[in-house]
PDB file of C-alpha atoms in Angstrom:
ATOM      1  CA  UNK A  29      -8.486   2.719-135.644  1.00 44.00           C
ATOM      2  CA  UNK A  30      -6.472   0.616-138.134  1.00 42.00           C
ATOM      3  CA  UNK A  31      -4.602   2.211-141.033  1.00 47.00           C
ATOM      4  CA  UNK A  32      -6.989   0.668-143.543  1.00 43.00           C
ATOM      5  CA  UNK A  33      -9.432   3.385-144.453  1.00 41.00           C
ATOM      6  CA  UNK A  34      -7.682   5.861-142.175  1.00 40.00           C
ATOM      7  CA  UNK A  35      -8.730   9.433-142.891  1.00 42.00           C
ATOM      8  CA  UNK A  36      -5.747  11.782-142.816  1.00 41.00           C
ATOM      9  CA  UNK A  37      -6.947  15.058-141.218  1.00 43.00           C
ATOM     10  CA  UNK A  38      -6.220  18.210-143.221  1.00 47.00           C
ATOM     11  CA  UNK A  39      -5.917  21.750-141.894  1.00 46.00           C
ATOM     12  CA  UNK A  40      -8.270  23.060-144.577  1.00 48.00           C
ATOM     13  CA  UNK A  41     -11.388  21.900-146.360  1.00 43.00           C
ATOM     14  CA  UNK A  42      -9.550  19.307-148.493  1.00 41.00           C
ATOM     15  CA  UNK A  43      -9.739  15.842-146.970  1.00 41.00           C
ATOM     16  CA  UNK A  44      -8.348  12.722-148.602  1.00 41.00           C
ATOM     17  CA  UNK A  45      -9.295   9.134-147.873  1.00 41.00           C
ATOM     18  CA  UNK A  46      -6.376   6.757-147.443  1.00 41.00           C
ATOM     19  CA  UNK A  47      -7.154   3.471-149.165  1.00 43.00           C
ATOM     20  CA  UNK A  48      -6.506   0.242-147.347  1.00 48.00           C
ATOM     21  CA  UNK A  49      -3.237  -1.511-148.042  1.00 48.00           C
ATOM     22  CA  UNK A  50      -1.566  -4.755-147.157  1.00 50.00           C
ATOM     23  CA  UNK A  51       1.317  -4.746-144.665  1.00 53.00           C
ATOM     24  CA  UNK A  52       4.712  -5.789-145.932  1.00 53.00           C
ATOM     25  CA  UNK A  53       6.408  -8.832-144.496  1.00 49.00           C
ATOM     26  CA  UNK A  54       9.012  -7.884-141.892  1.00 44.00           C
ATOM     27  CA  UNK A  55      11.610  -9.760-143.911  1.00 48.00           C
ATOM     28  CA  UNK A  56      11.129  -7.495-146.919  1.00 49.00           C
ATOM     29  CA  UNK A  57      14.129  -7.844-149.291  1.00 50.00           C
ATOM     30  CA  UNK A  58      15.722  -4.760-150.796  1.00 47.00           C
ATOM     31  CA  UNK A  59      15.309  -5.949-154.397  1.00 48.00           C
ATOM     32  CA  UNK A  60      11.531  -6.218-154.512  1.00 47.00           C
ATOM     33  CA  UNK A  61      10.111  -5.698-158.025  1.00 46.00           C
ATOM     34  CA  UNK A  62       8.239  -2.434-157.503  1.00 46.00           C
ATOM     35  CA  UNK A  63       5.459  -2.205-160.048  1.00 46.00           C
ATOM     36  CA  UNK A  64       3.876   1.108-159.107  1.00 49.00           C
ATOM     37  CA  UNK A  65       6.378   3.355-160.860  1.00 53.00           C
ATOM     38  CA  UNK A  66       5.448   5.530-163.868  1.00 55.00           C
ATOM     39  CA  UNK A  67       7.166   4.557-167.083  1.00 47.00           C
ATOM     40  CA  UNK A  68       9.773   6.734-168.731  1.00 45.00           C
ATOM     41  CA  UNK A  69       8.633   9.370-171.186  1.00 45.00           C
ATOM     42  CA  UNK A  70       9.060   8.517-174.878  1.00 44.00           C
ATOM     43  CA  UNK A  71      12.025  10.224-176.492  1.00 45.00           C
ATOM     44  CA  UNK A  72      15.312  11.439-175.006  1.00 43.00           C
ATOM     45  CA  UNK A  73      15.393  12.791-171.459  1.00 51.00           C
ATOM     46  CA  UNK A  74      18.677  14.660-171.262  1.00 56.00           C
ATOM     47  CA  UNK A  75      18.003  16.063-167.791  1.00 78.00           C
ATOM     48  CA  UNK A  76      16.730  12.731-166.392  1.00 93.00           C
ATOM     49  CA  UNK A  77      13.639  14.267-164.802  1.00 96.00           C
ATOM     50  CA  UNK A  78      10.352  12.588-163.927  1.00 96.00           C
ATOM     51  CA  UNK A  79       7.460  13.132-166.351  1.00 93.00           C
ATOM     52  CA  UNK A  80       5.222  16.120-165.746  1.00 91.00           C
ATOM     53  CA  UNK A  81       2.159  15.220-163.672  1.00 93.00           C
ATOM     54  CA  UNK A  82      -0.986  17.395-163.956  1.00 94.00           C
ATOM     55  CA  UNK A  83      -2.511  18.948-160.860  1.00 94.00           C
ATOM     56  CA  UNK A  84      -4.763  16.669-158.794  1.00 95.00           C
ATOM     57  CA  UNK A  85      -7.650  18.133-156.761  1.00 94.00           C
ATOM     58  CA  UNK A  86      -6.962  17.865-153.023  1.00 92.00           C
ATOM     59  CA  UNK A  87      -3.221  17.189-153.492  1.00 95.00           C
ATOM     60  CA  UNK A  88      -0.806  20.013-152.588  1.00 94.00           C
ATOM     61  CA  UNK A  89       0.888  21.560-155.610  1.00 94.00           C
ATOM     62  CA  UNK A  90       4.087  19.744-156.486  1.00 96.00           C
ATOM     63  CA  UNK A  91       3.199  16.453-154.772  1.00 97.00           C
ATOM     64  CA  UNK A  92       1.200  14.960-157.652  1.00 97.00           C
ATOM     65  CA  UNK A  93       3.914  12.595-158.865  1.00 97.00           C
ATOM     66  CA  UNK A  94       4.217  10.958-155.430  1.00 97.00           C
ATOM     67  CA  UNK A  95       0.675   9.579-155.724  1.00 96.00           C
ATOM     68  CA  UNK A  96       1.959   7.131-158.381  1.00 95.00           C
ATOM     69  CA  UNK A  97       4.934   5.537-156.603  1.00 96.00           C
ATOM     70  CA  UNK A  98       5.781   3.304-153.664  1.00 96.00           C
ATOM     71  CA  UNK A  99       9.548   3.716-153.607  1.00 97.00           C
ATOM     72  CA  UNK A 100      11.621   6.876-153.216  1.00 97.00           C
ATOM     73  CA  UNK A 101      15.392   7.204-153.526  1.00 96.00           C
ATOM     74  CA  UNK A 102      17.269   9.960-151.713  1.00 95.00           C
ATOM     75  CA  UNK A 103      20.792  10.361-153.057  1.00 94.00           C
ATOM     76  CA  UNK A 104      23.155  12.526-151.024  1.00 90.00           C
ATOM     77  CA  UNK A 105      25.195  14.866-153.217  1.00 86.00           C
ATOM     78  CA  UNK A 106      28.900  15.230-152.600  1.00 70.00           C
ATOM     79  CA  UNK A 107      29.201  19.002-152.325  1.00 66.00           C
ATOM     80  CA  UNK A 108      31.970  20.655-150.346  1.00 62.00           C
ATOM     81  CA  UNK A 109      30.634  23.132-147.814  1.00 62.00           C
ATOM     82  CA  UNK A 110      32.494  24.685-144.859  1.00 61.00           C
ATOM     83  CA  UNK A 111      29.183  24.653-142.960  1.00 65.00           C
ATOM     84  CA  UNK A 112      28.633  20.916-143.611  1.00 70.00           C
ATOM     85  CA  UNK A 113      25.380  21.586-145.461  1.00 81.00           C
ATOM     86  CA  UNK A 114      23.761  18.418-146.781  1.00 87.00           C
ATOM     87  CA  UNK A 115      22.187  18.317-150.233  1.00 93.00           C
ATOM     88  CA  UNK A 116      20.133  15.537-151.790  1.00 96.00           C
ATOM     89  CA  UNK A 117      18.557  14.542-155.071  1.00 97.00           C
ATOM     90  CA  UNK A 118      15.203  12.800-154.577  1.00 98.00           C
ATOM     91  CA  UNK A 119      14.475  10.266-157.321  1.00 97.00           C
ATOM     92  CA  UNK A 120      12.137   7.509-158.441  1.00 96.00           C
ATOM     93  CA  UNK A 121      13.466   3.952-158.776  1.00 93.00           C
ATOM     94  CA  UNK A 122      14.728   4.685-162.310  1.00 94.00           C
ATOM     95  CA  UNK A 123      16.979   7.458-161.039  1.00 95.00           C
ATOM     96  CA  UNK A 124      14.816  10.233-162.474  1.00 97.00           C
ATOM     97  CA  UNK A 125      14.820  13.382-160.344  1.00 97.00           C
ATOM     98  CA  UNK A 126      11.608  14.342-158.543  1.00 98.00           C
ATOM     99  CA  UNK A 127      12.991  16.991-156.174  1.00 98.00           C
ATOM    100  CA  UNK A 128      16.192  18.614-154.966  1.00 97.00           C
ATOM    101  CA  UNK A 129      16.680  19.130-151.226  1.00 97.00           C
ATOM    102  CA  UNK A 130      19.128  21.377-149.411  1.00 95.00           C
ATOM    103  CA  UNK A 131      19.735  21.885-145.719  1.00 93.00           C
ATOM    104  CA  UNK A 132      19.876  25.520-144.598  1.00 89.00           C
ATOM    105  CA  UNK A 133      21.881  26.700-141.603  1.00 83.00           C
ATOM    106  CA  UNK A 134      21.680  30.198-140.240  1.00 73.00           C
ATOM    107  CA  UNK A 135      23.212  31.758-137.148  1.00 64.00           C
ATOM    108  CA  UNK A 136      20.517  31.849-134.441  1.00 61.00           C
ATOM    109  CA  UNK A 137      18.123  30.251-136.937  1.00 68.00           C
ATOM    110  CA  UNK A 138      16.152  27.011-136.850  1.00 80.00           C
ATOM    111  CA  UNK A 139      17.740  23.888-135.358  1.00 88.00           C
ATOM    112  CA  UNK A 140      17.010  22.021-138.579  1.00 92.00           C
ATOM    113  CA  UNK A 141      15.700  23.363-141.873  1.00 95.00           C
ATOM    114  CA  UNK A 142      15.511  21.671-145.270  1.00 96.00           C
ATOM    115  CA  UNK A 143      13.977  23.272-148.342  1.00 97.00           C
ATOM    116  CA  UNK A 144      12.809  20.992-151.152  1.00 98.00           C
ATOM    117  CA  UNK A 145      12.155  22.261-154.685  1.00 98.00           C
ATOM    118  CA  UNK A 146      10.588  20.503-157.657  1.00 97.00           C
ATOM    119  CA  UNK A 147      11.953  20.400-161.196  1.00 96.00           C
ATOM    120  CA  UNK A 148      10.338  23.762-161.929  1.00 94.00           C
ATOM    121  CA  UNK A 149      12.397  25.291-159.076  1.00 95.00           C
ATOM    122  CA  UNK A 150       9.274  25.810-156.965  1.00 96.00           C
ATOM    123  CA  UNK A 151       9.770  25.346-153.234  1.00 97.00           C
ATOM    124  CA  UNK A 152       7.095  22.757-152.491  1.00 98.00           C
ATOM    125  CA  UNK A 153       8.187  21.198-149.167  1.00 98.00           C
ATOM    126  CA  UNK A 154       9.926  22.481-146.069  1.00 97.00           C
ATOM    127  CA  UNK A 155      11.167  20.625-142.992  1.00 97.00           C
ATOM    128  CA  UNK A 156      11.497  22.897-139.979  1.00 96.00           C
ATOM    129  CA  UNK A 157      12.575  22.290-136.401  1.00 93.00           C
ATOM    130  CA  UNK A 158      12.687  25.160-133.927  1.00 86.00           C
ATOM    131  CA  UNK A 159      14.157  25.185-130.445  1.00 79.00           C
ATOM    132  CA  UNK A 160      11.746  24.233-127.662  1.00 77.00           C
ATOM    133  CA  UNK A 161      12.717  25.002-124.054  1.00 74.00           C
ATOM    134  CA  UNK A 162      12.529  22.260-121.425  1.00 71.00           C
ATOM    135  CA  UNK A 163      11.616  19.540-123.938  1.00 70.00           C
ATOM    136  CA  UNK A 164      13.284  16.135-124.247  1.00 72.00           C
ATOM    137  CA  UNK A 165      11.538  15.566-127.584  1.00 83.00           C
ATOM    138  CA  UNK A 166      12.582  16.900-130.953  1.00 88.00           C
ATOM    139  CA  UNK A 167       9.803  17.844-133.344  1.00 94.00           C
ATOM    140  CA  UNK A 168      10.061  18.615-137.054  1.00 96.00           C
ATOM    141  CA  UNK A 169       7.226  20.301-138.919  1.00 97.00           C
ATOM    142  CA  UNK A 170       6.619  19.046-142.453  1.00 98.00           C
ATOM    143  CA  UNK A 171       5.096  21.812-144.558  1.00 98.00           C
ATOM    144  CA  UNK A 172       3.662  21.711-148.076  1.00 97.00           C
ATOM    145  CA  UNK A 173       3.538  24.295-149.415  1.00 95.00           C
ATOM    146  CA  UNK A 174       5.939  26.035-146.994  1.00 96.00           C
ATOM    147  CA  UNK A 175       3.857  27.577-144.216  1.00 96.00           C
ATOM    148  CA  UNK A 176       1.119  24.913-144.311  1.00 97.00           C
ATOM    149  CA  UNK A 177       1.749  22.006-141.947  1.00 98.00           C
ATOM    150  CA  UNK A 178       0.818  18.560-143.278  1.00 98.00           C
ATOM    151  CA  UNK A 179       2.474  16.452-140.586  1.00 98.00           C
ATOM    152  CA  UNK A 180       5.121  16.116-137.899  1.00 98.00           C
ATOM    153  CA  UNK A 181       8.149  13.931-137.165  1.00 96.00           C
ATOM    154  CA  UNK A 182       8.982  13.473-133.482  1.00 94.00           C
ATOM    155  CA  UNK A 183      12.019  11.895-131.867  1.00 88.00           C
ATOM    156  CA  UNK A 184      12.343  11.366-128.115  1.00 73.00           C
ATOM    157  CA  UNK A 185      15.817  11.326-126.594  1.00 63.00           C
ATOM    158  CA  UNK A 186      16.381   7.696-125.744  1.00 60.00           C
ATOM    159  CA  UNK A 187      19.244   5.236-126.121  1.00 55.00           C
ATOM    160  CA  UNK A 188      20.258   6.509-129.568  1.00 56.00           C
ATOM    161  CA  UNK A 189      17.788   4.382-131.462  1.00 61.00           C
ATOM    162  CA  UNK A 190      16.179   5.460-134.699  1.00 67.00           C
ATOM    163  CA  UNK A 191      12.580   5.406-133.536  1.00 84.00           C
ATOM    164  CA  UNK A 192      10.448   8.218-134.911  1.00 91.00           C
ATOM    165  CA  UNK A 193       6.741   8.946-134.644  1.00 94.00           C
ATOM    166  CA  UNK A 194       4.955  10.008-137.840  1.00 96.00           C
ATOM    167  CA  UNK A 195       2.036  12.303-137.033  1.00 97.00           C
ATOM    168  CA  UNK A 196      -0.640  13.962-139.134  1.00 97.00           C
ATOM    169  CA  UNK A 197      -1.362  17.705-139.232  1.00 97.00           C
ATOM    170  CA  UNK A 198      -3.291  17.481-135.953  1.00 97.00           C
ATOM    171  CA  UNK A 199      -0.480  15.547-134.215  1.00 96.00           C
ATOM    172  CA  UNK A 200      -2.403  12.277-134.280  1.00 97.00           C
ATOM    173  CA  UNK A 201      -0.089   9.228-134.599  1.00 96.00           C
ATOM    174  CA  UNK A 202      -0.255   7.510-137.992  1.00 97.00           C
ATOM    175  CA  UNK A 203       2.946   5.463-138.360  1.00 97.00           C
ATOM    176  CA  UNK A 204       6.176   4.615-136.551  1.00 94.00           C
ATOM    177  CA  UNK A 205       9.713   4.284-137.880  1.00 92.00           C
ATOM    178  CA  UNK A 206      11.328   1.696-135.616  1.00 89.00           C
ATOM    179  CA  UNK A 207      15.015   0.963-136.084  1.00 78.00           C
ATOM    180  CA  UNK A 208      17.732  -0.955-134.260  1.00 63.00           C
ATOM    181  CA  UNK A 209      20.155   1.929-133.854  1.00 60.00           C
ATOM    182  CA  UNK A 210      22.550   4.330-135.555  1.00 57.00           C
ATOM    183  CA  UNK A 211      25.189   1.688-136.245  1.00 57.00           C
ATOM    184  CA  UNK A 212      23.371  -0.187-139.026  1.00 59.00           C
ATOM    185  CA  UNK A 213      22.182   0.588-142.538  1.00 60.00           C
ATOM    186  CA  UNK A 214      18.710  -0.712-141.675  1.00 60.00           C
ATOM    187  CA  UNK A 215      17.486   2.644-140.454  1.00 73.00           C
ATOM    188  CA  UNK A 216      14.025   1.421-139.655  1.00 84.00           C
ATOM    189  CA  UNK A 217      10.911  -0.567-140.328  1.00 91.00           C
ATOM    190  CA  UNK A 218       7.867   1.549-141.097  1.00 95.00           C
ATOM    191  CA  UNK A 219       5.141   0.176-138.856  1.00 95.00           C
ATOM    192  CA  UNK A 220       1.540   0.877-137.957  1.00 95.00           C
ATOM    193  CA  UNK A 221       1.166   3.163-134.947  1.00 93.00           C
ATOM    194  CA  UNK A 222       0.699   0.168-132.624  1.00 93.00           C
ATOM    195  CA  UNK A 223       3.815  -1.483-134.161  1.00 90.00           C
ATOM    196  CA  UNK A 224       1.803  -4.614-134.986  1.00 94.00           C
ATOM    197  CA  UNK A 225       2.414  -4.571-138.760  1.00 95.00           C
ATOM    198  CA  UNK A 226       5.360  -3.637-140.981  1.00 95.00           C
ATOM    199  CA  UNK A 227       4.297  -1.641-144.031  1.00 96.00           C
ATOM    200  CA  UNK A 228       7.631  -0.401-145.378  1.00 95.00           C
ATOM    201  CA  UNK A 229      11.342   0.159-144.760  1.00 93.00           C
ATOM    202  CA  UNK A 230      13.975   2.874-144.732  1.00 91.00           C
ATOM    203  CA  UNK A 231      17.500   1.710-145.569  1.00 89.00           C
ATOM    204  CA  UNK A 232      20.751   3.378-146.583  1.00 85.00           C
ATOM    205  CA  UNK A 233      23.569   2.128-148.790  1.00 83.00           C
ATOM    206  CA  UNK A 234      26.519   4.525-148.804  1.00 81.00           C
ATOM    207  CA  UNK A 235      25.035   7.815-150.073  1.00 82.00           C
ATOM    208  CA  UNK A 236      21.697   6.375-151.180  1.00 90.00           C
ATOM    209  CA  UNK A 237      18.552   6.117-149.071  1.00 89.00           C
ATOM    210  CA  UNK A 238      15.782   3.753-150.123  1.00 94.00           C
ATOM    211  CA  UNK A 239      12.298   4.470-148.774  1.00 95.00           C
ATOM    212  CA  UNK A 240       9.786   1.687-149.412  1.00 96.00           C
ATOM    213  CA  UNK A 241       6.219   2.746-148.661  1.00 95.00           C
ATOM    214  CA  UNK A 242       2.666   1.575-149.415  1.00 93.00           C
ATOM    215  CA  UNK A 243       1.638   2.697-152.890  1.00 93.00           C
ATOM    216  CA  UNK A 244      -1.814   3.802-151.681  1.00 94.00           C
ATOM    217  CA  UNK A 245      -0.586   5.665-148.586  1.00 96.00           C
ATOM    218  CA  UNK A 246      -1.872   9.239-148.406  1.00 96.00           C
ATOM    219  CA  UNK A 247       0.522  11.435-150.399  1.00 97.00           C
ATOM    220  CA  UNK A 248       1.081  13.779-147.475  1.00 97.00           C
ATOM    221  CA  UNK A 249       2.221  10.901-145.278  1.00 97.00           C
ATOM    222  CA  UNK A 250       4.594   9.857-148.077  1.00 97.00           C
ATOM    223  CA  UNK A 251       6.121  13.314-147.818  1.00 98.00           C
ATOM    224  CA  UNK A 252       6.420  13.044-144.026  1.00 97.00           C
ATOM    225  CA  UNK A 253       8.192   9.674-144.373  1.00 96.00           C
ATOM    226  CA  UNK A 254      10.505  11.173-146.976  1.00 96.00           C
ATOM    227  CA  UNK A 255      11.253  13.960-144.516  1.00 96.00           C
ATOM    228  CA  UNK A 256      11.821  11.392-141.769  1.00 94.00           C
ATOM    229  CA  UNK A 257      14.588   9.817-143.871  1.00 92.00           C
ATOM    230  CA  UNK A 258      16.348  13.165-144.229  1.00 93.00           C
ATOM    231  CA  UNK A 259      15.944  13.834-140.514  1.00 92.00           C
ATOM    232  CA  UNK A 260      17.383  10.404-139.682  1.00 87.00           C
ATOM    233  CA  UNK A 261      20.458  11.243-141.734  1.00 86.00           C
ATOM    234  CA  UNK A 262      20.756  14.488-139.784  1.00 85.00           C
ATOM    235  CA  UNK A 263      20.504  12.648-136.442  1.00 82.00           C
ATOM    236  CA  UNK A 264      23.145  10.123-137.483  1.00 77.00           C
ATOM    237  CA  UNK A 265      25.449  12.924-138.639  1.00 74.00           C
ATOM    238  CA  UNK A 266      25.006  14.681-135.288  1.00 72.00           C
ATOM    239  CA  UNK A 267      25.775  11.455-133.416  1.00 66.00           C
ATOM    240  CA  UNK A 268      28.953  10.892-135.425  1.00 64.00           C
ATOM    241  CA  UNK A 269      30.152  14.397-134.638  1.00 61.00           C
ATOM    242  CA  UNK A 270      29.375  13.885-130.971  1.00 62.00           C
ATOM    243  CA  UNK A 271      31.429  10.671-130.914  1.00 53.00           C
ATOM    244  CA  UNK A 272      34.372  12.443-132.584  1.00 55.00           C
ATOM    245  CA  UNK A 273      34.272  15.169-129.945  1.00 57.00           C
ATOM    246  CA  UNK A 274      34.181  12.553-127.186  1.00 59.00           C
ATOM    247  CA  UNK A 275      37.174  10.732-128.705  1.00 73.00           C
ATOM    248  CA  UNK A 276      39.136  13.907-129.403  1.00 71.00           C
ATOM    249  CA  UNK A 277      38.039  16.460-126.770  1.00 66.00           C
TER     250      UNK A 277
END
């Protein structure tokens, strides 16, 4: 089935229809004029936060604002940590904060865990990867709210390429993130599951990720793609550390 009109399965009674959208040209420039961004609130915004968005039936609490946008910025925060814990500020294209994300590391805990809170300090999204014996594939659960799975990110151990599968809550393929490798800032084209059409991009410039996605993509898949960007950064960081160990054993 094509992505147009694709029905994203939900693990409860709420089901949301994904509208059809046009694929982006594979030569998508980074400076596209994105029109589907909410305008700034009138008056001063000293905290530089996104406007409050009322609850929307069928949309998990805290994800409402994402229904209005087709570009997400993930800015890595420079915070010293002896455990090398990554922190990010997730913004719209005007630099207004939507979420804050922080990686959590615990002894004998999950392989990868990121907790994402909204501007009301509510934990609304969690990325969680647990150890799986005898598996060559890494799998990250995307939960919203934490404890309720809305999708998965999978990465098979191959020749260090940034190719991820984006799955729905029932592990059905929806999209692919297909990239050339860990050595470039073009982390990946977002493609249909058969890789026939490019519908977005994930790029990185220094400490800033840019995630370009279809405006009318199901909001839960937007969250999974946002999580995929954070996971890609984690994979690249792991690869860099591995190279340093190989150079300086």
